[in-house]
XYZ file of C-alpha atoms in Angstrom:
485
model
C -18.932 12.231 62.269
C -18.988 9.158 60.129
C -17.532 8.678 56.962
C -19.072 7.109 53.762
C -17.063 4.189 51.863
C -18.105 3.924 48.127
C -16.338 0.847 46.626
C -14.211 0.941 43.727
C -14.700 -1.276 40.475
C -13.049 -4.900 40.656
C -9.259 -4.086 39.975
C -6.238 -6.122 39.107
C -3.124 -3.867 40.993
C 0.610 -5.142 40.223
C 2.676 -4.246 42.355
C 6.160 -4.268 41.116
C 8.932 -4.396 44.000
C 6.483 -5.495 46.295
C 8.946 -7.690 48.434
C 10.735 -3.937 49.255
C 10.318 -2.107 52.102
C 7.920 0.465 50.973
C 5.256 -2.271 49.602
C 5.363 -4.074 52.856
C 5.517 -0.974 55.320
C 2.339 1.270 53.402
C 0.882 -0.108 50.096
C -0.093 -3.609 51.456
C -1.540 -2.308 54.833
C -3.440 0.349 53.291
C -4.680 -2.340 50.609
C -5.864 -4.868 53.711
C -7.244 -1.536 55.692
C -9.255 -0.628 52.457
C -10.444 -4.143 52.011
C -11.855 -3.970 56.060
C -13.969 -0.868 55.119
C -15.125 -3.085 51.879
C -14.047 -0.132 49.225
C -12.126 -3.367 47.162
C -14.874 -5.665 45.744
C -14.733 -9.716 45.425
C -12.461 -10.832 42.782
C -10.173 -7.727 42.842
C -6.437 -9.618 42.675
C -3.364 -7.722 43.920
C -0.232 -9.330 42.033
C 3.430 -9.135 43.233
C 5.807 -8.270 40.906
C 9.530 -8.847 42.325
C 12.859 -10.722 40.963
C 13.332 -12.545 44.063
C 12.373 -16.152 43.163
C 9.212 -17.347 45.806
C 5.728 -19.079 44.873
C 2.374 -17.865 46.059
C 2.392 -18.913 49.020
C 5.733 -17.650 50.043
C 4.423 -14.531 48.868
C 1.383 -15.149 51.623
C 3.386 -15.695 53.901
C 5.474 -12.885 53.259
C 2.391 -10.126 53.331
C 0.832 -11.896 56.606
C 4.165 -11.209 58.356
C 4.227 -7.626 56.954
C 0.411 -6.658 58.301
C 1.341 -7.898 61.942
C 4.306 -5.553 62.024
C 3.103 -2.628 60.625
C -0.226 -2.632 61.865
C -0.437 -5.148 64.805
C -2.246 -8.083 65.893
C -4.547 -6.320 67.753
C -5.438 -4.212 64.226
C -6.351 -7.068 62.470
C -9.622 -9.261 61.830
C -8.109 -12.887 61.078
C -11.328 -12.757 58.794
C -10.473 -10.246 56.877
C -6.780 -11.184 56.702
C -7.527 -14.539 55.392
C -9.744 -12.733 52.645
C -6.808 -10.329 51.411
C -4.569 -13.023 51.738
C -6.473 -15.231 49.504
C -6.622 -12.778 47.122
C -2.443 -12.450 46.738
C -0.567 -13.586 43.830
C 2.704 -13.171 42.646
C 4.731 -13.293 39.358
C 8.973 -13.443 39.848
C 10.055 -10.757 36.619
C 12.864 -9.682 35.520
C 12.442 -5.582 35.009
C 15.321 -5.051 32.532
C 14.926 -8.318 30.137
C 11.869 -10.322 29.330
C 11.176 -13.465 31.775
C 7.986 -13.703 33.545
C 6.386 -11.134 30.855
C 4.313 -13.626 29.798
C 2.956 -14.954 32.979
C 2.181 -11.653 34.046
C -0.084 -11.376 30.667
C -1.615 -14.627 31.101
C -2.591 -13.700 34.736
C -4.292 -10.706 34.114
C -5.556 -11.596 30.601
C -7.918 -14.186 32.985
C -9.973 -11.156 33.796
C -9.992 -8.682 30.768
C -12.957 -6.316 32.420
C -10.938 -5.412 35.643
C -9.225 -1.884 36.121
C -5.526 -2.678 35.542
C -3.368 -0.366 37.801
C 0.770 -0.757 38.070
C 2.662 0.694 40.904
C 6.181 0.918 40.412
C 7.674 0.911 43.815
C 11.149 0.521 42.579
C 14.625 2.423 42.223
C 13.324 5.615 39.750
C 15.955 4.088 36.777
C 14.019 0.877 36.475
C 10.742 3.326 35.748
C 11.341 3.429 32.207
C 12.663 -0.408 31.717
C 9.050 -1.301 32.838
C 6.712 1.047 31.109
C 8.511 -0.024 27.685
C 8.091 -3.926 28.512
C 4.435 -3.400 29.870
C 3.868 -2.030 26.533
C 6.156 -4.704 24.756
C 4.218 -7.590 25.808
C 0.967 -6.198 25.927
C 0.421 -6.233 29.709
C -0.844 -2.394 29.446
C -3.966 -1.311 27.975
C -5.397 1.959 26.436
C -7.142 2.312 30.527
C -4.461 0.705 32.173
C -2.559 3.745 35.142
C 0.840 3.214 36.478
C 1.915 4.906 39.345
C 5.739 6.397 40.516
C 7.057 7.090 42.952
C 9.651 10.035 44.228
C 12.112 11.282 42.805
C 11.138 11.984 39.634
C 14.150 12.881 38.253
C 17.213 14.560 39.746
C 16.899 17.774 37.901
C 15.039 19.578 34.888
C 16.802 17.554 31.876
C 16.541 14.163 33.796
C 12.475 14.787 34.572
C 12.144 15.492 31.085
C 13.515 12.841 30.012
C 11.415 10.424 32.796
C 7.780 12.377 31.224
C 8.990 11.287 27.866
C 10.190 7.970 28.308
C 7.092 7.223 30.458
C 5.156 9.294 27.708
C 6.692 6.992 24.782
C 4.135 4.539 26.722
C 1.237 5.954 28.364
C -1.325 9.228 27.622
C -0.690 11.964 30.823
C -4.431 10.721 31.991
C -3.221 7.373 32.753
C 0.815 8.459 34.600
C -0.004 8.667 38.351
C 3.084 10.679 40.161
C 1.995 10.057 43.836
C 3.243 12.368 46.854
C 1.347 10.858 49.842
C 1.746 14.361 51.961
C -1.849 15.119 49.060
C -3.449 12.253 50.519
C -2.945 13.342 53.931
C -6.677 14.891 55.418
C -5.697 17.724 56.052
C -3.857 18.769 53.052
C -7.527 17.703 51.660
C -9.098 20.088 53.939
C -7.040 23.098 53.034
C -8.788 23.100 49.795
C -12.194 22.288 51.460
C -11.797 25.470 54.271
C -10.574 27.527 51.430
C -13.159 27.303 48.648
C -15.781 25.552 51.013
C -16.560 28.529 53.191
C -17.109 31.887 52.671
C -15.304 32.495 56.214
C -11.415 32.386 54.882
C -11.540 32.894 51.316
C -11.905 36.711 50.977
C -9.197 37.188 53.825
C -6.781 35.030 52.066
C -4.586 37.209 50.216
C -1.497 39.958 50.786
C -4.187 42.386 52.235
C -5.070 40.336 55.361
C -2.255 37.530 55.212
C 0.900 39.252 57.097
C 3.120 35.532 56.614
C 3.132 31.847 55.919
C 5.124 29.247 57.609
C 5.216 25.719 56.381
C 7.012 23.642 58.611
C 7.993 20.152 57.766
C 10.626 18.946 60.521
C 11.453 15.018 60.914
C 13.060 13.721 63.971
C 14.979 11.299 62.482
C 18.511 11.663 60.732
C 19.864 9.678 57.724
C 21.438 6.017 58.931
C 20.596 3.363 56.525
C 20.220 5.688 53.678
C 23.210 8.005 53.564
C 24.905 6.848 50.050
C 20.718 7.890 48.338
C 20.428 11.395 50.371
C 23.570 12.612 49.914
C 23.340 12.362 46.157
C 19.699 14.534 46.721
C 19.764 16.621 49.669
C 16.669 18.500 51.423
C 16.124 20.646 48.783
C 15.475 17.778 46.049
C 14.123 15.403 49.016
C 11.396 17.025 50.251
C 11.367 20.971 48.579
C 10.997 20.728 45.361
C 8.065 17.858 45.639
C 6.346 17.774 49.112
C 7.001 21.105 50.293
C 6.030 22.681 46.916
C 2.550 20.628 47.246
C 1.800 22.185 50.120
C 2.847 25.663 49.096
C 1.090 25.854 45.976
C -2.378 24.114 47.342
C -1.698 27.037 49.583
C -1.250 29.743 47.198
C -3.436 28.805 44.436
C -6.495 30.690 42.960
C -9.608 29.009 43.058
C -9.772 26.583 40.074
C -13.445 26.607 38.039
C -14.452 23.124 39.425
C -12.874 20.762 41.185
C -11.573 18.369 38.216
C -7.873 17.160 37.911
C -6.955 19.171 35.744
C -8.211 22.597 36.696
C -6.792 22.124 40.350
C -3.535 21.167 38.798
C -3.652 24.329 36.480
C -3.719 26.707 39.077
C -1.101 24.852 40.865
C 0.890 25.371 38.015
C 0.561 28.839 37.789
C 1.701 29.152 41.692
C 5.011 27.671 40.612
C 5.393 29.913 37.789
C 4.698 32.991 39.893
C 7.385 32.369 42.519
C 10.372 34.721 42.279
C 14.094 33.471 41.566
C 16.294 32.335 44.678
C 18.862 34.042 45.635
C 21.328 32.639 48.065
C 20.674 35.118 50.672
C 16.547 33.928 50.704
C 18.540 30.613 51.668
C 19.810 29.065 55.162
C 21.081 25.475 54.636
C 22.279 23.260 57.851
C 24.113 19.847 58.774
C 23.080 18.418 62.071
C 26.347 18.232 63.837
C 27.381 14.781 66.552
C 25.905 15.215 69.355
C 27.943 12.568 71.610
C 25.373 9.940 71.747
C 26.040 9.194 68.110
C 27.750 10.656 64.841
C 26.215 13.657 62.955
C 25.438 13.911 59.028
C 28.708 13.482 57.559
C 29.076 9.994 59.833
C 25.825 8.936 58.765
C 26.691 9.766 54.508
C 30.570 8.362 54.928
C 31.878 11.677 53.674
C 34.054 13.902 55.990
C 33.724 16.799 52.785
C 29.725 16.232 51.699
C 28.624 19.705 51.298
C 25.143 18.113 50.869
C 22.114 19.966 52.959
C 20.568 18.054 55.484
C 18.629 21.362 56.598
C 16.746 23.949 53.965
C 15.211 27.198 55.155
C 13.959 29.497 52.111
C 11.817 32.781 52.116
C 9.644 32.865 49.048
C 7.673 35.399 47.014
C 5.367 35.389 44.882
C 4.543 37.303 41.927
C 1.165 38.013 41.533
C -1.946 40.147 42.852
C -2.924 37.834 45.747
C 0.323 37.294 47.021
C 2.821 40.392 45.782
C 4.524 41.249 49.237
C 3.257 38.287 51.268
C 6.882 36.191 52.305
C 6.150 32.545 52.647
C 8.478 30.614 55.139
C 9.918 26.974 54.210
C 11.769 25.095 56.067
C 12.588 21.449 56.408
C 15.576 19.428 58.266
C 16.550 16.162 59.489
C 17.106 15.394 63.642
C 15.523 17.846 64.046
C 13.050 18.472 67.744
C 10.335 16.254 66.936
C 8.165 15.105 64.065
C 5.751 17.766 63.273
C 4.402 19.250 60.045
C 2.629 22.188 59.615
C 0.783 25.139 57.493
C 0.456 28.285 59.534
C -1.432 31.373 57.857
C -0.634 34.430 59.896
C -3.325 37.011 59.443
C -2.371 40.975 60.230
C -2.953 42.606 63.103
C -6.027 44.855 63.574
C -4.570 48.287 62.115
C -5.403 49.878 65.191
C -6.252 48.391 68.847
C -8.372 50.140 71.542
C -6.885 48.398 74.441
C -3.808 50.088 75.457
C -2.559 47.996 77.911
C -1.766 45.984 74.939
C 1.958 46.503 74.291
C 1.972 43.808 71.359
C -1.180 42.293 69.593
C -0.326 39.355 67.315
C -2.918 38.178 64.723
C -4.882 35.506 64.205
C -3.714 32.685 63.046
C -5.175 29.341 61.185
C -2.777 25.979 61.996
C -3.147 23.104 59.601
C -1.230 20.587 61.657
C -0.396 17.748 59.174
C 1.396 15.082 61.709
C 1.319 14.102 63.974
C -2.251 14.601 65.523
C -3.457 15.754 62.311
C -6.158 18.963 62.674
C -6.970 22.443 62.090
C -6.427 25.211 64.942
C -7.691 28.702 64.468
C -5.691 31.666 67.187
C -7.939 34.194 68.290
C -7.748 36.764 70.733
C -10.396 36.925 73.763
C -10.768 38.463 77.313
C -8.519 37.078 79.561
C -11.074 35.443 82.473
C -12.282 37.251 85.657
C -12.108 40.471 87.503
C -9.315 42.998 86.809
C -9.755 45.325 83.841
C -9.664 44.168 79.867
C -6.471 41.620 79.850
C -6.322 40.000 76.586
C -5.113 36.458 75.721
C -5.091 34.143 73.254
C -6.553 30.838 72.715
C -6.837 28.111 69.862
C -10.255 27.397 68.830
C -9.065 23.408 67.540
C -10.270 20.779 65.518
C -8.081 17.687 66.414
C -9.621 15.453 63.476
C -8.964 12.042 65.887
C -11.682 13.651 68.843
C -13.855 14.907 65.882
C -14.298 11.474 64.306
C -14.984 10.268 68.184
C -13.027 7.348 69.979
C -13.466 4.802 66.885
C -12.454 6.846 64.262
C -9.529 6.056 62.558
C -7.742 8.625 60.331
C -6.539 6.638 57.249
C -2.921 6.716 55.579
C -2.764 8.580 52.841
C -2.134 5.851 50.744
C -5.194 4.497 51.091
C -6.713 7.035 49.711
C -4.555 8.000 46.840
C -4.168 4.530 45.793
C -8.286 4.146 45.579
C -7.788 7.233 43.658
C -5.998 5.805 40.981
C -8.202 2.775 40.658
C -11.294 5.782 40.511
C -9.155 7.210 37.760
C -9.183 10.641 39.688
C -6.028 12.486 38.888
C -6.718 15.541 41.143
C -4.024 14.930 44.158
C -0.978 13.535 41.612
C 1.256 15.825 39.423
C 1.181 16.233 36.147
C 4.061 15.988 34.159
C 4.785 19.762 32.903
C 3.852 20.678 36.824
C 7.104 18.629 37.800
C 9.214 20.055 35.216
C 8.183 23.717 36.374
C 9.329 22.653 39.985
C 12.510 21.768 38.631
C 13.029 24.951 36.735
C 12.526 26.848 40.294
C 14.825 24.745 42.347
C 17.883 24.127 39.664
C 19.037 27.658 40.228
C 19.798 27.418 43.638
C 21.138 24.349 44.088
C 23.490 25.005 40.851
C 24.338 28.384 42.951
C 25.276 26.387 46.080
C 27.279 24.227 44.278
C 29.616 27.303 43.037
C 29.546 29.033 46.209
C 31.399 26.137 47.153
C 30.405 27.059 50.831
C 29.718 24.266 53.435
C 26.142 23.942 55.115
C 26.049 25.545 58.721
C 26.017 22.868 61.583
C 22.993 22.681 64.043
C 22.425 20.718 67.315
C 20.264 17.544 66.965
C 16.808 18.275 68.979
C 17.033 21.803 67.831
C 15.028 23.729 65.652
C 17.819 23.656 62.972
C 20.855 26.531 62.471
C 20.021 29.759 64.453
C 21.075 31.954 61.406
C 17.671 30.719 59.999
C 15.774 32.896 62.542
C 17.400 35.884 60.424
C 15.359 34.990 57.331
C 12.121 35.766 59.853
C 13.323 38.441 62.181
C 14.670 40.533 59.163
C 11.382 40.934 58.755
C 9.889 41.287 61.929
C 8.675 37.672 62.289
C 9.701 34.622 63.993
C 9.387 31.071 63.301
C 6.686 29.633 65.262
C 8.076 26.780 67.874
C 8.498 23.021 66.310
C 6.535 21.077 68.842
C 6.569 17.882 70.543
């Protein structure tokens, strides 16, 4: 299997906050790994766009050291490093008053054809600060993009207000909202198995679709940034943007063609389908100490923080494909191990002929998201060799790392949505009224939390999160399916 790298148009990308954490960790790498694959062309400039005071070179010198510790000595051509290194410049700015403005206009008024693209990794309240002075000094044009980051907003009024102050600035066709679990190949391939094959498609609905899991467990608790998650919480965290992605490019009708906006339209009606929370559809957790080291409310500095470190939800939704279907969310910090996933549980045959069969579960299709991204379908076969009809059942698996053979490399999903928005394709980024209508879904709850007044339930570290959530399943004659290692 070998992939096919079409290169972009020469681009100029700023990069505001690019001496942070996120900048050097993913957007840089992915920006040297797409130069490798020559997708960016000669005279494509990346500019860095901090308020730390450094010159070019400092700058250099500050990238170089980034690429060997995120990706490694041994993952780099010194070739190709000296080429993306060369190609580096950097502007010191002040994002809430007017110096280095100008420079920043000179720079890229050098080269008036290029794409201009401006990624705003920075702290969400600086967002609209910079869109008004890229339009204030003329830095922005009519084709110009600029791309945020999570959150967007805290709530429903504050994202409203973010779309218009960003709005006050740019048209929706050039506001990038990036969520880099859409750029992640298999999320991709969801769409492609769904509307690429005639296999799935007519099974995918309430009639032949018992359950849906989506699993999206991190290992990892919340030292270093406490005083930011405790103020959000898994349900603004990771529900109401990543987890909603995946449930709505799950749920969704088939759109007409795949353009930005009809995918985005049927996404939108997903979200407007799903049924109000209650607070019994709801299990929310707090990993507990575990006497290796402190639990959540050590890690926020707040003995009394009723904030959710653990979300479990069962979902419906209201319309023809999906009415009676429940759709399983859940989502937690320390949790067993690192592991996303989509699983699609199909019904059982209505009747089996085997009758030594006690209990026959149904198929099942896996999109495993991290780590070893692939696809993993569960059927039933003959157990092997003499003995009568013994069933048992085995994955038929698509581990995308052995299907690419031993020099493919999967990329980040950065890569690719950040080529995206240089291709001006809008078709894995949200659109403004789709962010809003997340909002609307997930305000309820978390206002009826907050009243409730009642403290998260605690759960071991390593586990699979607070055992009351297996009563969301079992009510209904389901379990979770295991978080593996």
């Amino acid at each position: 299997m070998v992939s096919s790298v079409i290169p972009v148009q020469p681009f100029d990308l700023v990069i505001f906050g690019a001496t942070g954490d996120l900048a050097r960790r993913k957007i840089l790498p992915s920006l040297y790994r797409r130069l490798a694959v020559h997708q960016i062309p000669n005279g494509s400039r990346i500019i860095g766009a901090a308020r730390a005071k450094m010159s070019r070179a400092e700058f250099r010198k500050d990238v170089n050291d980034a690429l060997l510790e995120f990706i490694g000595e041994k993952g780099l051509d010194k070739a190709v490093v000296e080429e993306f290194i060369n190609g580096l410049d950097y502007v010191t700015i002040d994002a809430t008053g007017d110096g280095g403005w100008g420079l920043l206009a000179k720079k890229l008024d050098e080269k008036p054809d290029h794409i201009r693209a401006f990624y705003l990794s920075v702290a969400p309240a600086l967002f609209g600060e910079i869109s008004d002075r890229l339009a204030k000094h003329g830095v922005a044009t009519p084709e110009s993009r600029i791309v945020v980051e999570k959150p967007l907003g805290k709530d429903l009024a504050s994202a409203k207000a973010l779309n218009a102050q960003l709005s006050k600035n740019f048209d929706e066709h050039q506001i990038y909202r990036i969520d880099h679990y859409l750029g992640k190949e298999t999320v991709q391939n969801l769409m492609a198995i769904r509307f690429g094959n005639a296999l799935f498609e007519p099974l995918w609905n309430s009639h032949y679709v018992d359950h849906v899991q989506i699993t999206v467990a991190e290992s990892i608790g919340v030292q270093g940034r406490g005083a930011y998650y405790d103020k959000s919480g898994a349900m603004r965290d990771m529900v109401q943007n990543h987890m909603m992605q995946l449930l709505c490019l799950t749920a969704m009708e088939p759109p007409s063609k795949f353009d930005p906006d009809a995918v985005r339209d049927e996404k939108l009606k997903v979200i407007r389908a799903l049924e109000p929370l209650t607070i019994g559809d709801t299990v929310r957790g707090q990993y507990r100490p575990n006497g290796k080291e402190g639990g959540y409310l050590d890690h926020v500095g707040d003995p009394n923080s009723h904030t959710e470190s653990f979300v479990a939800l069962k979902v419906h939704i209201s319309n023809w494909r999906w009415a009676g279907t429940p759709f399983y969310l859940r989502t937690g910090k320390k949790l067993g191990s690192r592991f996303s996933e989509i699983a699609v549980v199909f019904k059982a045959p209505p009747h089996t002929i085997f009758p030594q069969v006690e209990h026959h579960r149904g198929n099942a299709l896996i999109i495993r998201l991290q780590p070893n991204e692939g696809i993993r379908l569960r059927v039933t076969i003959k157990e092997p060799g003499p003995g009568g009809m013994r069933l048992t059942e085995v994955p038929l698996d698509m581990t995308f790392a052995e299907a690419l053979g031993a020099d493919g490399l999967m990329p980040e999903a950065y890569e690719r949505l950040i080529m995206d928005v240089i291709r001006g394709d809008q078709t894995l980024f949200m659109r403004g009224d789709e962010v809003e209508a997340a909002w609307a879904w997930t305000d309820p709850i978390i206002k009826a939390w907050a009243e409730a007044g009642t403290r998260p339930l605690p759960y071991d570290q390593g586990s699979a999160g607070p055992i009351h959530s297996y009563k969301l399943t079992s009510s209904d004659g389901h379990l979770w399916r295991e978080i593996e290692a």
